[in-house]
Structure formats: C-alpha cells, structure tokens
Amino acid sequence: METPAVRQVTDSRVLAAMAHPLRRRLMDVLKVHGPSTVGLLAERTDQAPANVSHHLKVLAAADLVTEAPELARDRRERWWRLVTRGLRWSNTDFDADPAARAVADAATSLNLDRHVALARAWHAADEAEQASWRDAAFSTDHWLRLTPEELAELSREMIGILSRWANRDLPDDDAERRPVFVFVHGVPARP
C-alpha cells in the first residue's frame, strides 16, 4: 500500500496530536524506516514500548498513523505505518478560533524546534562521525526580494526538487545511504 505524499491539515486536533516531541519523532522514524512494530520504534527512539504504544494510539486517533496488519507474522505482532508521508497546514486556517490558532502556532513552533535540533545535533557530533560527510553537509541562506507570488513559486520549485530526491529509485550500487535531513524555510523577515 503506497502512502500518500502530503495531507493538508485543517483540524486543530490533528495538529495537537502531532505537536508533541516524541510523536513528531515517531512520525519521522516511520517516514525514514517505513512500517515498524512498537518494539522497533522503541529501539529507534530509546523509549519504553508502553510509552511508544500510548503515543501511537494518540497518533492513530488523529488519523496520522494506522495499523498495518498485513505485515504481522501472528496476531500478537502489531505493525504501524504513516497515513501520509507529510503534513501541511497554514496557521491562517485557524484564525477564526483563538484556541485552534494557539494549537497551530504551537505545532509550527515544535516543527521549527525539531528542525533546528536536528541541525544542532549534526554540528555537535564528533569529528569521526562528521568526517565522511564534511564536504557534503551544507547550510546556506540568501536574502531575496520577492512578491508573495514569487515566494510561492520558489516554494513549489524547492518542494519539487526535494520530492524528486525523496521519491527517486535508489541505485543498486552497494553504497551506504544514511538518512539525511534537509529543511528549507522561506519567510518574509527583516535583517
């Protein structure tokens, strides 16, 4: 079963469910490694299986993850998968309800915190871990003068590039490919 690419979220309850650091991380693990059991997710996140199970139930209630019973070898084994590979939301969709807007703002803040934490962790890694990636890992920033329409066009182009790389067929060349986190933000700002 192929996982749809992106879900447009307009329900603040869905954002509230994913706006928790461990739940956000569980979704990332499922995105990178594919369907997993509670045990595998617990190993990959250094969490107790009971804690992982609880958070999966919260994510399932928000239709963010679903069970994958066809992967189970017996009735005791429970596999989980993402419902969609990505989420998208606009905080302005929640402007009519101050409580919902607060949830959307919190989800956006958590998302940014997660992005920054992943970048910080890389920069804090020891030299041995960074050695083979030293010239590959990158960061860049630019100040552009754009209209809202031009920024939307740039967004579509950047998402297209990242989607092309994310969805490509991996070569059968025995090269080790590790998960690489790439994030891009384009926001109006003042220098």
CSV table of C-alpha atoms in Angstrom, one decimal:
chain,number,residue,atom,x,y,z
A,1,MET,CA,0.0,0.0,0.0
A,2,GLU,CA,1.6,3.3,-1.1
A,3,THR,CA,1.5,6.1,1.4
A,4,PRO,CA,0.0,9.4,0.0
A,5,ALA,CA,2.5,12.3,-0.1
A,6,VAL,CA,1.0,15.2,1.8
A,7,ARG,CA,-2.1,15.9,3.8
A,8,GLN,CA,-3.5,19.4,4.2
A,9,VAL,CA,-4.4,19.7,7.9
A,10,THR,CA,-7.3,21.9,8.8
A,11,ASP,CA,-8.3,20.3,12.1
A,12,SER,CA,-6.5,21.6,15.2
A,13,ARG,CA,-7.0,18.3,16.9
A,14,VAL,CA,-4.7,16.7,14.4
A,15,LEU,CA,-2.1,19.4,15.0
A,16,ALA,CA,-2.4,18.9,18.7
A,17,ALA,CA,-1.8,15.2,18.3
A,18,MET,CA,1.4,15.7,16.3
A,19,ALA,CA,2.6,18.7,18.4
A,20,HIS,CA,4.5,16.5,20.9
A,21,PRO,CA,8.2,15.9,20.5
A,22,LEU,CA,8.0,12.1,20.8
A,23,ARG,CA,5.0,11.8,18.5
A,24,ARG,CA,6.8,14.0,16.0
A,25,ARG,CA,9.9,11.8,16.2
A,26,LEU,CA,7.8,8.6,15.9
A,27,MET,CA,6.4,10.0,12.6
A,28,ASP,CA,9.9,10.8,11.4
A,29,VAL,CA,11.1,7.3,12.2
A,30,LEU,CA,8.1,5.8,10.3
A,31,LYS,CA,8.9,8.2,7.4
A,32,VAL,CA,12.5,7.1,7.2
A,33,HIS,CA,12.3,3.4,8.1
A,34,GLY,CA,8.8,2.6,6.9
A,35,PRO,CA,6.3,0.5,8.8
A,36,SER,CA,7.5,-0.7,12.2
A,37,THR,CA,6.4,-2.5,15.3
A,38,VAL,CA,6.2,-0.9,18.7
A,39,GLY,CA,9.4,-2.7,19.6
A,40,LEU,CA,11.3,-1.4,16.6
A,41,LEU,CA,10.0,2.1,17.3
A,42,ALA,CA,11.0,1.8,20.9
A,43,GLU,CA,14.6,0.8,20.0
A,44,ARG,CA,14.9,3.6,17.4
A,45,THR,CA,13.7,6.3,19.8
A,46,ASP,CA,15.2,4.9,23.1
A,47,GLN,CA,11.7,4.8,24.7
A,48,ALA,CA,9.8,2.2,26.6
A,49,PRO,CA,7.4,0.2,24.4
A,50,ALA,CA,4.5,1.2,26.6
A,51,ASN,CA,5.3,4.9,26.1
A,52,VAL,CA,5.6,4.3,22.3
A,53,SER,CA,2.3,2.4,22.3
A,54,HIS,CA,0.5,5.2,24.1
A,55,HIS,CA,1.7,7.8,21.6
A,56,LEU,CA,0.9,5.7,18.6
A,57,LYS,CA,-2.7,5.4,19.9
A,58,VAL,CA,-2.9,9.2,20.0
A,59,LEU,CA,-1.5,9.5,16.5
A,60,ALA,CA,-3.9,6.8,15.3
A,61,ALA,CA,-6.9,8.7,16.8
A,62,ALA,CA,-5.9,11.7,14.7
A,63,ASP,CA,-5.5,9.5,11.6
A,64,LEU,CA,-1.8,10.2,11.4
A,65,VAL,CA,-0.7,6.5,11.7
A,66,THR,CA,-2.6,3.3,11.1
A,67,GLU,CA,-2.0,-0.3,11.8
A,68,ALA,CA,-0.6,-2.5,9.1
A,69,PRO,CA,-2.0,-5.9,10.0
A,70,GLU,CA,-0.8,-7.5,6.7
A,71,LEU,CA,2.8,-7.2,7.9
A,72,ALA,CA,2.2,-9.2,11.1
A,73,ARG,CA,3.5,-12.7,11.3
A,74,ASP,CA,1.0,-13.6,14.1
A,75,ARG,CA,-2.0,-12.0,15.9
A,76,ARG,CA,0.2,-10.6,18.7
A,77,GLU,CA,2.5,-8.6,16.4
A,78,ARG,CA,1.3,-5.1,15.5
A,79,TRP,CA,2.8,-3.0,12.8
A,80,TRP,CA,2.2,0.7,12.2
A,81,ARG,CA,2.6,2.9,9.2
A,82,LEU,CA,2.1,6.6,8.4
A,83,VAL,CA,-1.2,7.5,6.8
A,84,THR,CA,0.5,10.3,4.7
A,85,ARG,CA,4.2,11.0,4.3
A,86,GLY,CA,3.9,14.7,5.0
A,87,LEU,CA,1.7,17.2,6.6
A,88,ARG,CA,1.0,20.8,5.6
A,89,TRP,CA,-1.0,23.5,7.3
A,90,SER,CA,-1.5,27.2,7.2
A,91,ASN,CA,-1.8,28.9,10.6
A,92,THR,CA,-4.2,31.4,9.0
A,93,ASP,CA,-6.7,28.5,8.5
A,94,PHE,CA,-7.2,28.6,12.3
A,95,ASP,CA,-7.7,32.4,12.7
A,96,ALA,CA,-11.4,32.1,13.4
A,97,ASP,CA,-10.8,30.2,16.7
A,98,PRO,CA,-8.2,31.6,19.1
A,99,ALA,CA,-7.7,28.2,20.8
A,100,ALA,CA,-7.2,26.5,17.4
A,101,ARG,CA,-4.8,29.2,16.3
A,102,ALA,CA,-2.8,28.7,19.5
A,103,VAL,CA,-2.6,24.9,18.7
A,104,ALA,CA,-1.4,25.7,15.1
A,105,ASP,CA,1.2,28.2,16.4
A,106,ALA,CA,2.4,25.6,18.9
A,107,ALA,CA,2.7,22.9,16.2
A,108,THR,CA,4.6,25.3,13.9
A,109,SER,CA,6.9,26.2,16.8
A,110,LEU,CA,7.5,22.5,17.6
A,111,ASN,CA,8.2,21.8,14.0
A,112,LEU,CA,10.8,24.5,13.8
A,113,ASP,CA,12.4,23.4,17.1
A,114,ARG,CA,12.6,19.8,15.6
A,115,HIS,CA,14.3,21.2,12.5
A,116,VAL,CA,16.8,23.2,14.5
A,117,ALA,CA,17.5,20.4,16.9
A,118,LEU,CA,18.4,18.0,14.1
A,119,ALA,CA,20.8,20.6,12.6
A,120,ARG,CA,22.4,21.3,16.1
A,121,ALA,CA,22.8,17.6,16.7
A,122,TRP,CA,24.8,17.3,13.5
A,123,HIS,CA,27.1,20.2,14.4
A,124,ALA,CA,27.6,18.7,17.9
A,125,ALA,CA,28.6,15.3,16.6
A,126,ASP,CA,32.2,14.2,17.0
A,127,GLU,CA,34.7,14.6,14.2
A,128,ALA,CA,34.8,10.9,13.4
A,129,GLU,CA,31.1,10.9,12.6
A,130,GLN,CA,31.3,14.0,10.6
A,131,ALA,CA,34.5,13.0,8.7
A,132,SER,CA,33.0,11.4,5.6
A,133,TRP,CA,30.2,14.0,5.3
A,134,ARG,CA,32.3,17.1,5.9
A,135,ASP,CA,32.1,18.4,2.4
A,136,ALA,CA,28.6,17.2,1.7
A,137,ALA,CA,26.6,18.6,4.6
A,138,PHE,CA,25.6,22.2,3.9
A,139,SER,CA,23.8,25.2,5.1
A,140,THR,CA,23.0,28.3,3.1
A,141,ASP,CA,21.0,31.4,3.4
A,142,HIS,CA,20.1,34.2,1.0
A,143,TRP,CA,18.1,37.4,1.2
A,144,LEU,CA,15.8,37.7,-1.8
A,145,ARG,CA,13.4,40.4,-2.9
A,146,LEU,CA,10.2,38.6,-3.8
A,147,THR,CA,6.4,39.2,-4.1
A,148,PRO,CA,4.1,36.7,-2.4
A,149,GLU,CA,3.6,35.0,-5.7
A,150,GLU,CA,7.3,34.7,-6.4
A,151,LEU,CA,7.8,33.2,-2.9
A,152,ALA,CA,5.1,30.7,-3.7
A,153,GLU,CA,6.8,29.8,-7.0
A,154,LEU,CA,10.1,29.4,-5.2
A,155,SER,CA,8.4,27.1,-2.6
A,156,ARG,CA,6.9,24.9,-5.4
A,157,GLU,CA,10.3,24.6,-7.1
A,158,MET,CA,12.1,23.7,-3.8
A,159,ILE,CA,9.5,21.2,-2.8
A,160,GLY,CA,9.7,19.7,-6.3
A,161,ILE,CA,13.5,19.3,-6.0
A,162,LEU,CA,13.2,17.7,-2.6
A,163,SER,CA,10.3,15.4,-3.7
A,164,ARG,CA,12.3,14.3,-6.7
A,165,TRP,CA,15.2,13.3,-4.5
A,166,ALA,CA,13.0,11.7,-1.8
A,167,ASN,CA,11.0,9.6,-4.4
A,168,ARG,CA,13.8,8.5,-6.7
A,169,ASP,CA,14.7,4.9,-7.1
A,170,LEU,CA,17.8,4.1,-5.2
A,171,PRO,CA,20.7,2.8,-7.3
A,172,ASP,CA,21.7,-0.8,-6.7
A,173,ASP,CA,25.4,0.1,-6.2
A,174,ASP,CA,26.1,-1.1,-2.6
A,175,ALA,CA,26.8,2.5,-1.5
A,176,GLU,CA,25.8,3.2,2.1
A,177,ARG,CA,22.9,5.7,2.2
A,178,ARG,CA,22.1,7.2,5.6
A,179,PRO,CA,19.0,9.3,6.3
A,180,VAL,CA,19.8,12.9,5.6
A,181,PHE,CA,17.5,15.7,7.0
A,182,VAL,CA,17.0,18.7,4.6
A,183,PHE,CA,14.9,21.6,5.6
A,184,VAL,CA,14.3,24.9,3.8
A,185,HIS,CA,12.4,27.9,5.1
A,186,GLY,CA,11.4,30.9,3.1
A,187,VAL,CA,9.8,33.6,5.2
A,188,PRO,CA,9.5,37.4,4.9
A,189,ALA,CA,11.8,38.9,7.5
A,190,ARG,CA,13.8,41.9,8.5
A,191,PRO,CA,17.6,41.7,8.5
